[in-house]
C-alpha cells in the first residue's frame, strides 16, 4: 500500500519550454504533497508543500512563478517548470501523505534535462 | 538553522561486515529523527525512526539510537548483505514528526560479495 507514482520518470527538452511533472497517490488520498529537488550527490531540498484545494507554500528562495504547483485533487499534484533553462536540470521528487502529520510516501523521481 | 550532517560516502563493505553510517544534527528544539533508504532507480523509503531522546528505531536488521547529548543518530547493521546497497539519508522533522523533512546529503553504501 501507500504507492506514489511520478510521471514522467525522465524528460529531455529544449531550453525555453515548459515541463509538467505529475505526482499521483495510487491507493490513498493525499491531503498533503511535497516537492523536492535533488542535485547530483546532494541532499533533497524541499521546494514547496501543497495541500489539496489551496495554494502551495514555497520554501525561501524558490520562485513560485517558475515552479507552478497545482494540487487540485486528493490524488494528484503537478509541478510545472515554466520556461525551463539548463540550470533547472535536476532530479525532482514528490511525496504524499494522507494527513500532514503522517509519513510521507515518495515517488521514484523525475530526471529533468534541459538542453 | 536546522541541519543534518552525514558521513561522506561511498562506503564500500564486504558482505557480512558491520556497518556504521554517522549522522549528527543541529536543531533548535527536539526533532524527530529518521533514516530513509533509496535503492537504485527508486524513490525514498522510510527505514526507521525515533521521536525522542534514547529511543531506538529498528527495521530489517538496521538500528539507530536518538542521542540528545551528542545530537547523533548513527545507523548500524551487524551484517550487511549485497541487497543493502543503496543510498541512505538521515533526516529530521518537527511539527508532529513528518512534516518538512530536512535531509542530510546521503551516504552511498556498496556491498560486495
PDB file of C-alpha atoms in Angstrom:
ATOM      1  CA  UNK A   1       0.000   0.000   0.000  1.00  0.00           C
ATOM      2  CA  UNK A   2       0.815   3.723   0.001  1.00  0.00           C
ATOM      3  CA  UNK A   3       2.130   3.882  -3.550  1.00  0.00           C
ATOM      4  CA  UNK A   4       3.080   7.182  -5.135  1.00  0.00           C
ATOM      5  CA  UNK A   5       3.597   7.322  -8.875  1.00  0.00           C
ATOM      6  CA  UNK A   6       5.554  10.048 -10.623  1.00  0.00           C
ATOM      7  CA  UNK A   7       5.423  10.702 -14.350  1.00  0.00           C
ATOM      8  CA  UNK A   8       7.442  11.046 -16.460  1.00  0.00           C
ATOM      9  CA  UNK A   9      10.489   9.360 -14.975  1.00  0.00           C
ATOM     10  CA  UNK A  10      12.817  11.101 -17.397  1.00  0.00           C
ATOM     11  CA  UNK A  11      12.350  14.079 -19.696  1.00  0.00           C
ATOM     12  CA  UNK A  12      14.669  15.926 -22.035  1.00  0.00           C
ATOM     13  CA  UNK A  13      13.553  19.164 -23.619  1.00  0.00           C
ATOM     14  CA  UNK A  14      14.805  22.325 -25.200  1.00  0.00           C
ATOM     15  CA  UNK A  15      15.520  25.490 -23.294  1.00  0.00           C
ATOM     16  CA  UNK A  16      12.500  27.777 -23.059  1.00  0.00           C
ATOM     17  CA  UNK A  17       9.849  25.076 -22.989  1.00  0.00           C
ATOM     18  CA  UNK A  18       7.607  24.289 -20.035  1.00  0.00           C
ATOM     19  CA  UNK A  19       7.585  20.852 -18.478  1.00  0.00           C
ATOM     20  CA  UNK A  20       4.853  19.312 -16.353  1.00  0.00           C
ATOM     21  CA  UNK A  21       5.552  16.548 -13.825  1.00  0.00           C
ATOM     22  CA  UNK A  22       2.695  14.577 -12.276  1.00  0.00           C
ATOM     23  CA  UNK A  23       2.581  13.015  -8.848  1.00  0.00           C
ATOM     24  CA  UNK A  24      -0.236  10.602  -8.064  1.00  0.00           C
ATOM     25  CA  UNK A  25      -1.158   8.728  -4.923  1.00  0.00           C
ATOM     26  CA  UNK A  26      -2.476   5.426  -6.266  1.00  0.00           C
ATOM     27  CA  UNK A  27      -4.096   3.785  -3.262  1.00  0.00           C
ATOM     28  CA  UNK A  28      -4.716   6.553  -0.762  1.00  0.00           C
ATOM     29  CA  UNK A  29      -5.945  10.108  -0.645  1.00  0.00           C
ATOM     30  CA  UNK A  30      -3.168  12.601  -0.138  1.00  0.00           C
ATOM     31  CA  UNK A  31      -4.144  15.739   1.708  1.00  0.00           C
ATOM     32  CA  UNK A  32      -0.576  16.998   1.571  1.00  0.00           C
ATOM     33  CA  UNK A  33       2.043  16.644  -1.139  1.00  0.00           C
ATOM     34  CA  UNK A  34       5.640  17.789  -1.122  1.00  0.00           C
ATOM     35  CA  UNK A  35       8.017  18.598  -3.969  1.00  0.00           C
ATOM     36  CA  UNK A  36      11.761  18.188  -3.580  1.00  0.00           C
ATOM     37  CA  UNK A  37      14.740  18.889  -5.795  1.00  0.00           C
ATOM     38  CA  UNK A  38      17.913  16.827  -5.657  1.00  0.00           C
ATOM     39  CA  UNK A  39      21.177  17.852  -7.292  1.00  0.00           C
ATOM     40  CA  UNK A  40      23.735  15.140  -8.103  1.00  0.00           C
ATOM     41  CA  UNK A  41      25.289  13.675  -4.971  1.00  0.00           C
ATOM     42  CA  UNK A  42      23.438  16.183  -2.824  1.00  0.00           C
ATOM     43  CA  UNK A  43      20.532  16.084  -0.473  1.00  0.00           C
ATOM     44  CA  UNK A  44      16.861  16.553  -1.211  1.00  0.00           C
ATOM     45  CA  UNK A  45      15.808  20.153  -0.807  1.00  0.00           C
ATOM     46  CA  UNK A  46      12.157  20.882  -0.111  1.00  0.00           C
ATOM     47  CA  UNK A  47      10.741  23.234  -2.710  1.00  0.00           C
ATOM     48  CA  UNK A  48       7.130  23.517  -1.651  1.00  0.00           C
ATOM     49  CA  UNK A  49       4.295  21.959   0.302  1.00  0.00           C
ATOM     50  CA  UNK A  50       0.852  21.756  -1.202  1.00  0.00           C
ATOM     51  CA  UNK A  51      -2.463  20.997   0.434  1.00  0.00           C
ATOM     52  CA  UNK A  52      -5.385  19.870  -1.668  1.00  0.00           C
ATOM     53  CA  UNK A  53      -7.505  22.765  -2.801  1.00  0.00           C
ATOM     54  CA  UNK A  54      -5.246  25.540  -1.581  1.00  0.00           C
ATOM     55  CA  UNK A  55      -2.176  27.397  -2.780  1.00  0.00           C
ATOM     56  CA  UNK A  56       1.206  25.809  -2.296  1.00  0.00           C
ATOM     57  CA  UNK A  57       3.605  27.081   0.351  1.00  0.00           C
ATOM     58  CA  UNK A  58       7.034  27.664  -1.169  1.00  0.00           C
ATOM     59  CA  UNK A  59      10.334  27.485   0.651  1.00  0.00           C
ATOM     60  CA  UNK A  60      12.560  30.511   0.776  1.00  0.00           C
ATOM     61  CA  UNK A  61      14.435  31.050  -2.446  1.00  0.00           C
ATOM     62  CA  UNK A  62      12.067  29.009  -4.633  1.00  0.00           C
ATOM     63  CA  UNK A  63      10.445  31.051  -7.393  1.00  0.00           C
ATOM     64  CA  UNK A  64       6.738  30.335  -7.348  1.00  0.00           C
ATOM     65  CA  UNK A  65       6.249  31.811 -10.814  1.00  0.00           C
ATOM     66  CA  UNK A  66       8.941  29.494 -12.122  1.00  0.00           C
ATOM     67  CA  UNK A  67       7.753  26.341 -10.406  1.00  0.00           C
ATOM     68  CA  UNK A  68       3.967  26.197 -10.604  1.00  0.00           C
ATOM     69  CA  UNK A  69       2.334  23.683  -8.295  1.00  0.00           C
ATOM     70  CA  UNK A  70      -1.260  22.563  -8.548  1.00  0.00           C
ATOM     71  CA  UNK A  71      -2.934  20.159  -6.121  1.00  0.00           C
ATOM     72  CA  UNK A  72      -6.447  20.073  -7.497  1.00  0.00           C
ATOM     73  CA  UNK A  73      -7.467  16.653  -6.204  1.00  0.00           C
ATOM     74  CA  UNK A  74      -6.666  14.311  -3.336  1.00  0.00           C
ATOM     75  CA  UNK A  75      -4.704  12.020  -5.640  1.00  0.00           C
ATOM     76  CA  UNK A  76      -2.882  14.357  -7.996  1.00  0.00           C
ATOM     77  CA  UNK A  77      -0.383  17.175  -7.739  1.00  0.00           C
ATOM     78  CA  UNK A  78       1.529  18.668 -10.646  1.00  0.00           C
ATOM     79  CA  UNK A  79       4.749  20.642 -10.834  1.00  0.00           C
ATOM     80  CA  UNK A  80       5.246  22.758 -13.944  1.00  0.00           C
ATOM     81  CA  UNK A  81       8.685  24.146 -14.636  1.00  0.00           C
ATOM     82  CA  UNK A  82       7.980  27.179 -16.785  1.00  0.00           C
ATOM     83  CA  UNK A  83      10.382  28.415 -19.446  1.00  0.00           C
ATOM     84  CA  UNK A  84      12.929  25.854 -18.353  1.00  0.00           C
ATOM     85  CA  UNK A  85      16.639  26.562 -18.702  1.00  0.00           C
ATOM     86  CA  UNK A  86      19.698  24.311 -18.295  1.00  0.00           C
ATOM     87  CA  UNK A  87      20.137  25.379 -14.664  1.00  0.00           C
ATOM     88  CA  UNK A  88      16.727  23.840 -13.947  1.00  0.00           C
ATOM     89  CA  UNK A  89      18.093  20.422 -14.848  1.00  0.00           C
ATOM     90  CA  UNK A  90      17.799  18.265 -11.765  1.00  0.00           C
ATOM     91  CA  UNK A  91      16.066  15.297 -10.159  1.00  0.00           C
ATOM     92  CA  UNK A  92      12.618  16.220  -8.879  1.00  0.00           C
ATOM     93  CA  UNK A  93      10.923  14.022  -6.279  1.00  0.00           C
ATOM     94  CA  UNK A  94       7.420  14.247  -4.885  1.00  0.00           C
ATOM     95  CA  UNK A  95       5.980  12.757  -1.754  1.00  0.00           C
ATOM     96  CA  UNK A  96       2.471  12.467  -0.390  1.00  0.00           C
ATOM     97  CA  UNK A  97       0.865  11.946   2.982  1.00  0.00           C
ATOM     98  CA  UNK A  98      -2.715  11.251   3.975  1.00  0.00           C
ATOM     99  CA  UNK A  99      -2.683  13.985   6.564  1.00  0.00           C
ATOM    100  CA  UNK A 100       0.029  16.488   7.335  1.00  0.00           C
ATOM    101  CA  UNK A 101       1.472  14.686  10.345  1.00  0.00           C
ATOM    102  CA  UNK A 102       1.573  11.226   8.776  1.00  0.00           C
ATOM    103  CA  UNK A 103       4.509   9.554   6.980  1.00  0.00           C
ATOM    104  CA  UNK A 104       5.484  10.851   3.585  1.00  0.00           C
ATOM    105  CA  UNK A 105       5.450   8.286   0.777  1.00  0.00           C
ATOM    106  CA  UNK A 106       7.869   9.093  -2.019  1.00  0.00           C
ATOM    107  CA  UNK A 107       7.627   8.775  -5.770  1.00  0.00           C
ATOM    108  CA  UNK A 108      10.511   7.423  -7.833  1.00  0.00           C
ATOM    109  CA  UNK A 109      11.514  10.862  -9.070  1.00  0.00           C
ATOM    110  CA  UNK A 110      11.741  12.616 -12.421  1.00  0.00           C
ATOM    111  CA  UNK A 111      15.049  13.371 -14.050  1.00  0.00           C
ATOM    112  CA  UNK A 112      14.754  16.623 -15.984  1.00  0.00           C
ATOM    113  CA  UNK A 113      17.416  17.568 -18.526  1.00  0.00           C
ATOM    114  CA  UNK A 114      17.192  20.905 -20.313  1.00  0.00           C
ATOM    115  CA  UNK A 115      19.328  21.283 -23.403  1.00  0.00           C
TER     116      UNK A 115
ATOM    117  CA  UNK B   1      19.266  26.854  11.108  1.00  0.00           C
ATOM    118  CA  UNK B   2      18.294  23.233  11.444  1.00  0.00           C
ATOM    119  CA  UNK B   3      20.531  20.846   9.531  1.00  0.00           C
ATOM    120  CA  UNK B   4      21.702  17.254   9.201  1.00  0.00           C
ATOM    121  CA  UNK B   5      25.271  16.141   8.540  1.00  0.00           C
ATOM    122  CA  UNK B   6      26.137  12.670   7.325  1.00  0.00           C
ATOM    123  CA  UNK B   7      29.439  10.993   6.717  1.00  0.00           C
ATOM    124  CA  UNK B   8      30.583  11.185   3.136  1.00  0.00           C
ATOM    125  CA  UNK B   9      30.438   8.103   1.013  1.00  0.00           C
ATOM    126  CA  UNK B  10      30.740   5.921  -0.705  1.00  0.00           C
ATOM    127  CA  UNK B  11      31.030   3.293   1.963  1.00  0.00           C
ATOM    128  CA  UNK B  12      32.268   0.029   0.489  1.00  0.00           C
ATOM    129  CA  UNK B  13      31.959  -3.163   2.515  1.00  0.00           C
ATOM    130  CA  UNK B  14      32.173  -6.867   2.024  1.00  0.00           C
ATOM    131  CA  UNK B  15      29.112  -8.963   2.673  1.00  0.00           C
ATOM    132  CA  UNK B  16      28.542  -9.741   6.397  1.00  0.00           C
ATOM    133  CA  UNK B  17      30.649  -6.770   7.515  1.00  0.00           C
ATOM    134  CA  UNK B  18      29.491  -4.392  10.241  1.00  0.00           C
ATOM    135  CA  UNK B  19      28.011  -1.100   9.064  1.00  0.00           C
ATOM    136  CA  UNK B  20      28.010   2.299  10.697  1.00  0.00           C
ATOM    137  CA  UNK B  21      26.864   5.455   8.945  1.00  0.00           C
ATOM    138  CA  UNK B  22      27.288   8.534  11.104  1.00  0.00           C
ATOM    139  CA  UNK B  23      24.620  11.212  11.338  1.00  0.00           C
ATOM    140  CA  UNK B  24      24.593  14.330  13.502  1.00  0.00           C
ATOM    141  CA  UNK B  25      22.062  17.097  13.597  1.00  0.00           C
ATOM    142  CA  UNK B  26      21.673  20.719  14.571  1.00  0.00           C
ATOM    143  CA  UNK B  27      18.244  21.777  15.718  1.00  0.00           C
ATOM    144  CA  UNK B  28      16.695  24.494  17.850  1.00  0.00           C
ATOM    145  CA  UNK B  29      14.256  22.126  19.525  1.00  0.00           C
ATOM    146  CA  UNK B  30      13.721  18.389  19.867  1.00  0.00           C
ATOM    147  CA  UNK B  31      13.109  16.939  16.432  1.00  0.00           C
ATOM    148  CA  UNK B  32      12.042  13.506  15.326  1.00  0.00           C
ATOM    149  CA  UNK B  33      14.833  11.656  13.515  1.00  0.00           C
ATOM    150  CA  UNK B  34      14.624   9.338  10.526  1.00  0.00           C
ATOM    151  CA  UNK B  35      16.654   7.144   8.243  1.00  0.00           C
ATOM    152  CA  UNK B  36      15.434   6.778   4.667  1.00  0.00           C
ATOM    153  CA  UNK B  37      16.839   4.417   2.026  1.00  0.00           C
ATOM    154  CA  UNK B  38      16.876   4.942  -1.739  1.00  0.00           C
ATOM    155  CA  UNK B  39      17.519   1.840  -3.825  1.00  0.00           C
ATOM    156  CA  UNK B  40      18.785   2.349  -7.399  1.00  0.00           C
ATOM    157  CA  UNK B  41      16.098   3.810  -9.635  1.00  0.00           C
ATOM    158  CA  UNK B  42      13.538   4.054  -6.858  1.00  0.00           C
ATOM    159  CA  UNK B  43      12.103   6.644  -4.525  1.00  0.00           C
ATOM    160  CA  UNK B  44      12.878   7.018  -0.850  1.00  0.00           C
ATOM    161  CA  UNK B  45      11.531   4.550   1.695  1.00  0.00           C
ATOM    162  CA  UNK B  46      11.332   5.112   5.418  1.00  0.00           C
ATOM    163  CA  UNK B  47      13.742   2.693   7.085  1.00  0.00           C
ATOM    164  CA  UNK B  48      13.355   3.613  10.753  1.00  0.00           C
ATOM    165  CA  UNK B  49      12.586   6.498  13.067  1.00  0.00           C
ATOM    166  CA  UNK B  50      12.882   7.753  16.615  1.00  0.00           C
ATOM    167  CA  UNK B  51      10.795  10.517  18.108  1.00  0.00           C
ATOM    168  CA  UNK B  52      12.513  11.273  21.419  1.00  0.00           C
ATOM    169  CA  UNK B  53      15.829  11.003  23.199  1.00  0.00           C
ATOM    170  CA  UNK B  54      17.110   7.461  23.893  1.00  0.00           C
ATOM    171  CA  UNK B  55      14.551   5.934  21.536  1.00  0.00           C
ATOM    172  CA  UNK B  56      15.952   3.177  19.343  1.00  0.00           C
ATOM    173  CA  UNK B  57      14.498   2.719  15.874  1.00  0.00           C
ATOM    174  CA  UNK B  58      14.977  -0.628  14.175  1.00  0.00           C
ATOM    175  CA  UNK B  59      13.951  -2.359  10.979  1.00  0.00           C
ATOM    176  CA  UNK B  60      15.371  -5.078   8.698  1.00  0.00           C
ATOM    177  CA  UNK B  61      18.399  -5.521  10.963  1.00  0.00           C
ATOM    178  CA  UNK B  62      19.221  -1.810  10.946  1.00  0.00           C
ATOM    179  CA  UNK B  63      19.054   0.232  14.115  1.00  0.00           C
ATOM    180  CA  UNK B  64      19.770   3.759  15.290  1.00  0.00           C
ATOM    181  CA  UNK B  65      19.537   5.393  18.714  1.00  0.00           C
ATOM    182  CA  UNK B  66      18.500   9.009  19.289  1.00  0.00           C
ATOM    183  CA  UNK B  67      21.330  10.523  21.329  1.00  0.00           C
ATOM    184  CA  UNK B  68      20.445  14.006  22.529  1.00  0.00           C
ATOM    185  CA  UNK B  69      23.735  14.541  24.376  1.00  0.00           C
ATOM    186  CA  UNK B  70      25.750  14.042  21.206  1.00  0.00           C
ATOM    187  CA  UNK B  71      22.983  15.162  18.793  1.00  0.00           C
ATOM    188  CA  UNK B  72      23.525  11.985  16.825  1.00  0.00           C
ATOM    189  CA  UNK B  73      21.502   9.241  15.170  1.00  0.00           C
ATOM    190  CA  UNK B  74      24.055   6.818  13.752  1.00  0.00           C
ATOM    191  CA  UNK B  75      22.802   3.953  11.593  1.00  0.00           C
ATOM    192  CA  UNK B  76      24.180   0.464  12.304  1.00  0.00           C
ATOM    193  CA  UNK B  77      23.761  -3.047  10.995  1.00  0.00           C
ATOM    194  CA  UNK B  78      25.619  -6.062  12.260  1.00  0.00           C
ATOM    195  CA  UNK B  79      25.928  -7.953   8.990  1.00  0.00           C
ATOM    196  CA  UNK B  80      25.260  -6.281   5.662  1.00  0.00           C
ATOM    197  CA  UNK B  81      24.082  -8.005   2.504  1.00  0.00           C
ATOM    198  CA  UNK B  82      24.570  -7.160  -1.139  1.00  0.00           C
ATOM    199  CA  UNK B  83      20.892  -6.223  -1.259  1.00  0.00           C
ATOM    200  CA  UNK B  84      21.572  -3.412   1.251  1.00  0.00           C
ATOM    201  CA  UNK B  85      23.475  -1.479  -1.419  1.00  0.00           C
ATOM    202  CA  UNK B  86      21.658   1.843  -1.682  1.00  0.00           C
ATOM    203  CA  UNK B  87      21.837   5.487  -0.662  1.00  0.00           C
ATOM    204  CA  UNK B  88      20.920   6.193   2.958  1.00  0.00           C
ATOM    205  CA  UNK B  89      19.543   9.553   4.074  1.00  0.00           C
ATOM    206  CA  UNK B  90      19.346  10.808   7.624  1.00  0.00           C
ATOM    207  CA  UNK B  91      16.593  13.361   8.213  1.00  0.00           C
ATOM    208  CA  UNK B  92      14.861  15.356  10.917  1.00  0.00           C
ATOM    209  CA  UNK B  93      11.448  16.888  11.235  1.00  0.00           C
ATOM    210  CA  UNK B  94       9.363  18.966  13.598  1.00  0.00           C
ATOM    211  CA  UNK B  95       5.627  19.634  13.513  1.00  0.00           C
ATOM    212  CA  UNK B  96       4.317  16.290  14.629  1.00  0.00           C
ATOM    213  CA  UNK B  97       7.013  14.119  13.172  1.00  0.00           C
ATOM    214  CA  UNK B  98       6.733  14.019   9.404  1.00  0.00           C
ATOM    215  CA  UNK B  99       6.275  17.470   8.012  1.00  0.00           C
ATOM    216  CA  UNK B 100       9.073  19.419   6.358  1.00  0.00           C
ATOM    217  CA  UNK B 101      11.774  16.818   6.393  1.00  0.00           C
ATOM    218  CA  UNK B 102      15.321  18.171   6.426  1.00  0.00           C
ATOM    219  CA  UNK B 103      17.678  15.688   4.823  1.00  0.00           C
ATOM    220  CA  UNK B 104      21.370  15.026   5.064  1.00  0.00           C
ATOM    221  CA  UNK B 105      23.379  14.709   1.856  1.00  0.00           C
ATOM    222  CA  UNK B 106      23.014  10.946   1.725  1.00  0.00           C
ATOM    223  CA  UNK B 107      25.607   8.196   2.026  1.00  0.00           C
ATOM    224  CA  UNK B 108      26.038   5.643  -0.717  1.00  0.00           C
ATOM    225  CA  UNK B 109      26.646   2.092   0.501  1.00  0.00           C
ATOM    226  CA  UNK B 110      28.099  -0.535  -1.804  1.00  0.00           C
ATOM    227  CA  UNK B 111      28.264  -4.112  -0.518  1.00  0.00           C
ATOM    228  CA  UNK B 112      30.334  -6.636  -2.439  1.00  0.00           C
ATOM    229  CA  UNK B 113      30.009 -10.433  -2.257  1.00  0.00           C
TER     230      UNK B 113
END
